[in-house]
Amino acid sequence: MAALESDRLDHVTTNWDAATSTLLAHALPVLRVTESFPGGSVTLIWRNEPTPEQQMQANRLIRGVVPTHAW
């Protein structure tokens, strides 16, 4: 499923539960979305190792993602 512009979340998102839900709705294996520190980089904690395509899709949906791996 291609990401629509309206599906995108940007750096001003403060509800990381909503960000996690959005990525899960796009069938991405994410465990949670967090912010490194207030105003810092967005970090994805993956449920299992994502494919390069899944990483690119997450980057399209959330700007400024740091692809952290944890599985």
PDB file of N, CA and C in Angstrom, residues 6-58:
ATOM      1  N   SER A   6      -1.474  12.509   2.983  1.00  0.00           N
ATOM      2  CA  SER A   6      -2.261  12.731   4.198  1.00  0.00           C
ATOM      3  C   SER A   6      -1.913  11.731   5.302  1.00  0.00           C
ATOM      4  N   ASP A   7      -1.267  10.613   4.942  1.00  0.00           N
ATOM      5  CA  ASP A   7      -0.867   9.611   5.925  1.00  0.00           C
ATOM      6  C   ASP A   7       0.415   9.997   6.649  1.00  0.00           C
ATOM      7  N   ARG A   8       1.142  10.958   6.100  1.00  0.00           N
ATOM      8  CA  ARG A   8       2.456  11.289   6.643  1.00  0.00           C
ATOM      9  C   ARG A   8       2.356  11.935   8.009  1.00  0.00           C
ATOM     10  N   LEU A   9       3.314  11.599   8.840  1.00  0.00           N
ATOM     11  CA  LEU A   9       3.452  12.218  10.155  1.00  0.00           C
ATOM     12  C   LEU A   9       4.745  13.004  10.123  1.00  0.00           C
ATOM     13  N   ASP A  10       4.760  14.173  10.704  1.00  0.00           N
ATOM     14  CA  ASP A  10       5.998  14.932  10.681  1.00  0.00           C
ATOM     15  C   ASP A  10       6.556  15.110  12.080  1.00  0.00           C
ATOM     16  N   HIS A  11       7.637  15.856  12.142  1.00  0.00           N
ATOM     17  CA  HIS A  11       8.406  15.997  13.371  1.00  0.00           C
ATOM     18  C   HIS A  11       7.627  16.664  14.502  1.00  0.00           C
ATOM     19  N   VAL A  12       6.522  17.316  14.199  1.00  0.00           N
ATOM     20  CA  VAL A  12       5.755  17.971  15.257  1.00  0.00           C
ATOM     21  C   VAL A  12       4.772  17.017  15.931  1.00  0.00           C
ATOM     22  N   THR A  13       4.698  15.779  15.448  1.00  0.00           N
ATOM     23  CA  THR A  13       3.808  14.799  16.072  1.00  0.00           C
ATOM     24  C   THR A  13       4.245  14.571  17.508  1.00  0.00           C
ATOM     25  N   THR A  14       3.319  14.679  18.429  1.00  0.00           N
ATOM     26  CA  THR A  14       3.658  14.447  19.829  1.00  0.00           C
ATOM     27  C   THR A  14       3.017  13.189  20.370  1.00  0.00           C
ATOM     28  N   ASN A  15       2.064  12.626  19.650  1.00  0.00           N
ATOM     29  CA  ASN A  15       1.417  11.408  20.096  1.00  0.00           C
ATOM     30  C   ASN A  15       2.084  10.225  19.399  1.00  0.00           C
ATOM     31  N   TRP A  16       3.075   9.672  20.055  1.00  0.00           N
ATOM     32  CA  TRP A  16       3.851   8.594  19.432  1.00  0.00           C
ATOM     33  C   TRP A  16       3.061   7.303  19.348  1.00  0.00           C
ATOM     34  N   ASP A  17       2.007   7.144  20.167  1.00  0.00           N
ATOM     35  CA  ASP A  17       1.117   5.989  20.023  1.00  0.00           C
ATOM     36  C   ASP A  17       0.395   6.055  18.674  1.00  0.00           C
ATOM     37  N   ALA A  18      -0.014   7.247  18.275  1.00  0.00           N
ATOM     38  CA  ALA A  18      -0.669   7.418  16.974  1.00  0.00           C
ATOM     39  C   ALA A  18       0.309   7.134  15.843  1.00  0.00           C
ATOM     40  N   ALA A  19       1.550   7.555  16.006  1.00  0.00           N
ATOM     41  CA  ALA A  19       2.569   7.274  14.993  1.00  0.00           C
ATOM     42  C   ALA A  19       2.794   5.772  14.869  1.00  0.00           C
ATOM     43  N   THR A  20       2.873   5.085  16.001  1.00  0.00           N
ATOM     44  CA  THR A  20       3.046   3.633  15.986  1.00  0.00           C
ATOM     45  C   THR A  20       1.858   2.974  15.294  1.00  0.00           C
ATOM     46  N   SER A  21       0.646   3.412  15.614  1.00  0.00           N
ATOM     47  CA  SER A  21      -0.564   2.849  14.999  1.00  0.00           C
ATOM     48  C   SER A  21      -0.569   3.050  13.489  1.00  0.00           C
ATOM     49  N   THR A  22      -0.116   4.215  13.038  1.00  0.00           N
ATOM     50  CA  THR A  22      -0.059   4.489  11.605  1.00  0.00           C
ATOM     51  C   THR A  22       0.884   3.521  10.910  1.00  0.00           C
ATOM     52  N   LEU A  23       2.057   3.305  11.492  1.00  0.00           N
ATOM     53  CA  LEU A  23       3.014   2.383  10.875  1.00  0.00           C
ATOM     54  C   LEU A  23       2.481   0.957  10.887  1.00  0.00           C
ATOM     55  N   LEU A  24       1.828   0.561  11.972  1.00  0.00           N
ATOM     56  CA  LEU A  24       1.235  -0.776  12.035  1.00  0.00           C
ATOM     57  C   LEU A  24       0.123  -0.925  10.997  1.00  0.00           C
ATOM     58  N   ALA A  25      -0.638   0.136  10.768  1.00  0.00           N
ATOM     59  CA  ALA A  25      -1.703   0.095   9.767  1.00  0.00           C
ATOM     60  C   ALA A  25      -1.148  -0.121   8.363  1.00  0.00           C
ATOM     61  N   HIS A  26       0.102   0.258   8.163  1.00  0.00           N
ATOM     62  CA  HIS A  26       0.774   0.041   6.883  1.00  0.00           C
ATOM     63  C   HIS A  26       1.554  -1.273   6.886  1.00  0.00           C
ATOM     64  N   ALA A  27       1.247  -2.147   7.844  1.00  0.00           N
ATOM     65  CA  ALA A  27       1.838  -3.495   7.949  1.00  0.00           C
ATOM     66  C   ALA A  27       3.352  -3.470   8.136  1.00  0.00           C
ATOM     67  N   LEU A  28       3.842  -2.456   8.853  1.00  0.00           N
ATOM     68  CA  LEU A  28       5.272  -2.395   9.157  1.00  0.00           C
ATOM     69  C   LEU A  28       5.518  -3.039  10.523  1.00  0.00           C
ATOM     70  N   PRO A  29       6.593  -3.820  10.667  1.00  0.00           N
ATOM     71  CA  PRO A  29       6.843  -4.564  11.912  1.00  0.00           C
ATOM     72  C   PRO A  29       7.461  -3.708  13.015  1.00  0.00           C
ATOM     73  N   VAL A  30       6.795  -2.610  13.352  1.00  0.00           N
ATOM     74  CA  VAL A  30       7.331  -1.690  14.351  1.00  0.00           C
ATOM     75  C   VAL A  30       6.747  -2.018  15.725  1.00  0.00           C
ATOM     76  N   LEU A  31       7.583  -1.923  16.738  1.00  0.00           N
ATOM     77  CA  LEU A  31       7.139  -2.145  18.111  1.00  0.00           C
ATOM     78  C   LEU A  31       6.651  -0.835  18.712  1.00  0.00           C
ATOM     79  N   ARG A  32       7.443   0.234  18.517  1.00  0.00           N
ATOM     80  CA  ARG A  32       7.013   1.547  19.002  1.00  0.00           C
ATOM     81  C   ARG A  32       7.829   2.648  18.330  1.00  0.00           C
ATOM     82  N   VAL A  33       7.301   3.851  18.428  1.00  0.00           N
ATOM     83  CA  VAL A  33       7.957   5.054  17.923  1.00  0.00           C
ATOM     84  C   VAL A  33       8.216   5.942  19.120  1.00  0.00           C
ATOM     85  N   THR A  34       9.437   6.422  19.247  1.00  0.00           N
ATOM     86  CA  THR A  34       9.789   7.295  20.363  1.00  0.00           C
ATOM     87  C   THR A  34      10.563   8.500  19.846  1.00  0.00           C
ATOM     88  N   GLU A  35      10.783   9.423  20.737  1.00  0.00           N
ATOM     89  CA  GLU A  35      11.598  10.601  20.443  1.00  0.00           C
ATOM     90  C   GLU A  35      12.822  10.528  21.342  1.00  0.00           C
ATOM     91  N   SER A  36      14.006  10.681  20.764  1.00  0.00           N
ATOM     92  CA  SER A  36      15.247  10.555  21.523  1.00  0.00           C
ATOM     93  C   SER A  36      15.269  11.474  22.735  1.00  0.00           C
ATOM     94  N   PHE A  37      14.859  12.698  22.536  1.00  0.00           N
ATOM     95  CA  PHE A  37      14.739  13.702  23.592  1.00  0.00           C
ATOM     96  C   PHE A  37      13.791  14.761  23.057  1.00  0.00           C
ATOM     97  N   PRO A  38      13.208  15.593  23.904  1.00  0.00           N
ATOM     98  CA  PRO A  38      12.253  16.592  23.404  1.00  0.00           C
ATOM     99  C   PRO A  38      12.838  17.403  22.247  1.00  0.00           C
ATOM    100  N   GLY A  39      12.159  17.356  21.127  1.00  0.00           N
ATOM    101  CA  GLY A  39      12.631  18.055  19.940  1.00  0.00           C
ATOM    102  C   GLY A  39      13.708  17.307  19.184  1.00  0.00           C
ATOM    103  N   GLY A  40      14.022  16.098  19.628  1.00  0.00           N
ATOM    104  CA  GLY A  40      15.087  15.314  19.001  1.00  0.00           C
ATOM    105  C   GLY A  40      14.583  14.424  17.880  1.00  0.00           C
ATOM    106  N   SER A  41      15.453  13.536  17.453  1.00  0.00           N
ATOM    107  CA  SER A  41      15.139  12.624  16.359  1.00  0.00           C
ATOM    108  C   SER A  41      14.068  11.622  16.755  1.00  0.00           C
ATOM    109  N   VAL A  42      13.289  11.224  15.782  1.00  0.00           N
ATOM    110  CA  VAL A  42      12.294  10.177  15.970  1.00  0.00           C
ATOM    111  C   VAL A  42      13.003   8.841  15.789  1.00  0.00           C
ATOM    112  N   THR A  43      12.740   7.910  16.689  1.00  0.00           N
ATOM    113  CA  THR A  43      13.386   6.604  16.642  1.00  0.00           C
ATOM    114  C   THR A  43      12.334   5.515  16.527  1.00  0.00           C
ATOM    115  N   LEU A  44      12.562   4.576  15.611  1.00  0.00           N
ATOM    116  CA  LEU A  44      11.693   3.415  15.474  1.00  0.00           C
ATOM    117  C   LEU A  44      12.332   2.231  16.170  1.00  0.00           C
ATOM    118  N   ILE A  45      11.563   1.559  16.997  1.00  0.00           N
ATOM    119  CA  ILE A  45      11.982   0.300  17.592  1.00  0.00           C
ATOM    120  C   ILE A  45      11.199  -0.771  16.840  1.00  0.00           C
ATOM    121  N   TRP A  46      11.916  -1.601  16.114  1.00  0.00           N
ATOM    122  CA  TRP A  46      11.281  -2.601  15.257  1.00  0.00           C
ATOM    123  C   TRP A  46      11.021  -3.886  16.027  1.00  0.00           C
ATOM    124  N   ARG A  47       9.903  -4.536  15.717  1.00  0.00           N
ATOM    125  CA  ARG A  47       9.536  -5.821  16.317  1.00  0.00           C
ATOM    126  C   ARG A  47      10.475  -6.920  15.810  1.00  0.00           C
ATOM    127  N   ASN A  48      10.797  -6.880  14.538  1.00  0.00           N
ATOM    128  CA  ASN A  48      11.769  -7.792  13.945  1.00  0.00           C
ATOM    129  C   ASN A  48      12.476  -7.048  12.823  1.00  0.00           C
ATOM    130  N   GLU A  49      13.488  -7.644  12.271  1.00  0.00           N
ATOM    131  CA  GLU A  49      14.320  -6.939  11.296  1.00  0.00           C
ATOM    132  C   GLU A  49      13.506  -6.521  10.073  1.00  0.00           C
ATOM    133  N   PRO A  50      13.474  -5.217   9.794  1.00  0.00           N
ATOM    134  CA  PRO A  50      12.711  -4.743   8.637  1.00  0.00           C
ATOM    135  C   PRO A  50      13.517  -4.925   7.352  1.00  0.00           C
ATOM    136  N   THR A  51      12.803  -5.048   6.254  1.00  0.00           N
ATOM    137  CA  THR A  51      13.458  -5.082   4.954  1.00  0.00           C
ATOM    138  C   THR A  51      13.836  -3.645   4.579  1.00  0.00           C
ATOM    139  N   PRO A  52      14.736  -3.484   3.627  1.00  0.00           N
ATOM    140  CA  PRO A  52      15.043  -2.123   3.170  1.00  0.00           C
ATOM    141  C   PRO A  52      13.799  -1.383   2.667  1.00  0.00           C
ATOM    142  N   GLU A  53      12.878  -2.109   2.036  1.00  0.00           N
ATOM    143  CA  GLU A  53      11.648  -1.487   1.545  1.00  0.00           C
ATOM    144  C   GLU A  53      10.786  -0.992   2.708  1.00  0.00           C
ATOM    145  N   GLN A  54      10.715  -1.777   3.786  1.00  0.00           N
ATOM    146  CA  GLN A  54       9.945  -1.358   4.957  1.00  0.00           C
ATOM    147  C   GLN A  54      10.574  -0.129   5.607  1.00  0.00           C
ATOM    148  N   GLN A  55      11.901  -0.079   5.653  1.00  0.00           N
ATOM    149  CA  GLN A  55      12.579   1.096   6.207  1.00  0.00           C
ATOM    150  C   GLN A  55      12.273   2.330   5.370  1.00  0.00           C
ATOM    151  N   MET A  56      12.310   2.184   4.040  1.00  0.00           N
ATOM    152  CA  MET A  56      12.009   3.320   3.168  1.00  0.00           C
ATOM    153  C   MET A  56      10.570   3.775   3.345  1.00  0.00           C
ATOM    154  N   GLN A  57       9.639   2.819   3.477  1.00  0.00           N
ATOM    155  CA  GLN A  57       8.235   3.181   3.672  1.00  0.00           C
ATOM    156  C   GLN A  57       8.057   3.943   4.983  1.00  0.00           C
ATOM    157  N   ALA A  58       8.708   3.494   6.052  1.00  0.00           N
ATOM    158  CA  ALA A  58       8.628   4.199   7.334  1.00  0.00           C
ATOM    159  C   ALA A  58       9.202   5.602   7.210  1.00  0.00           C
TER     160      ALA A  58
END
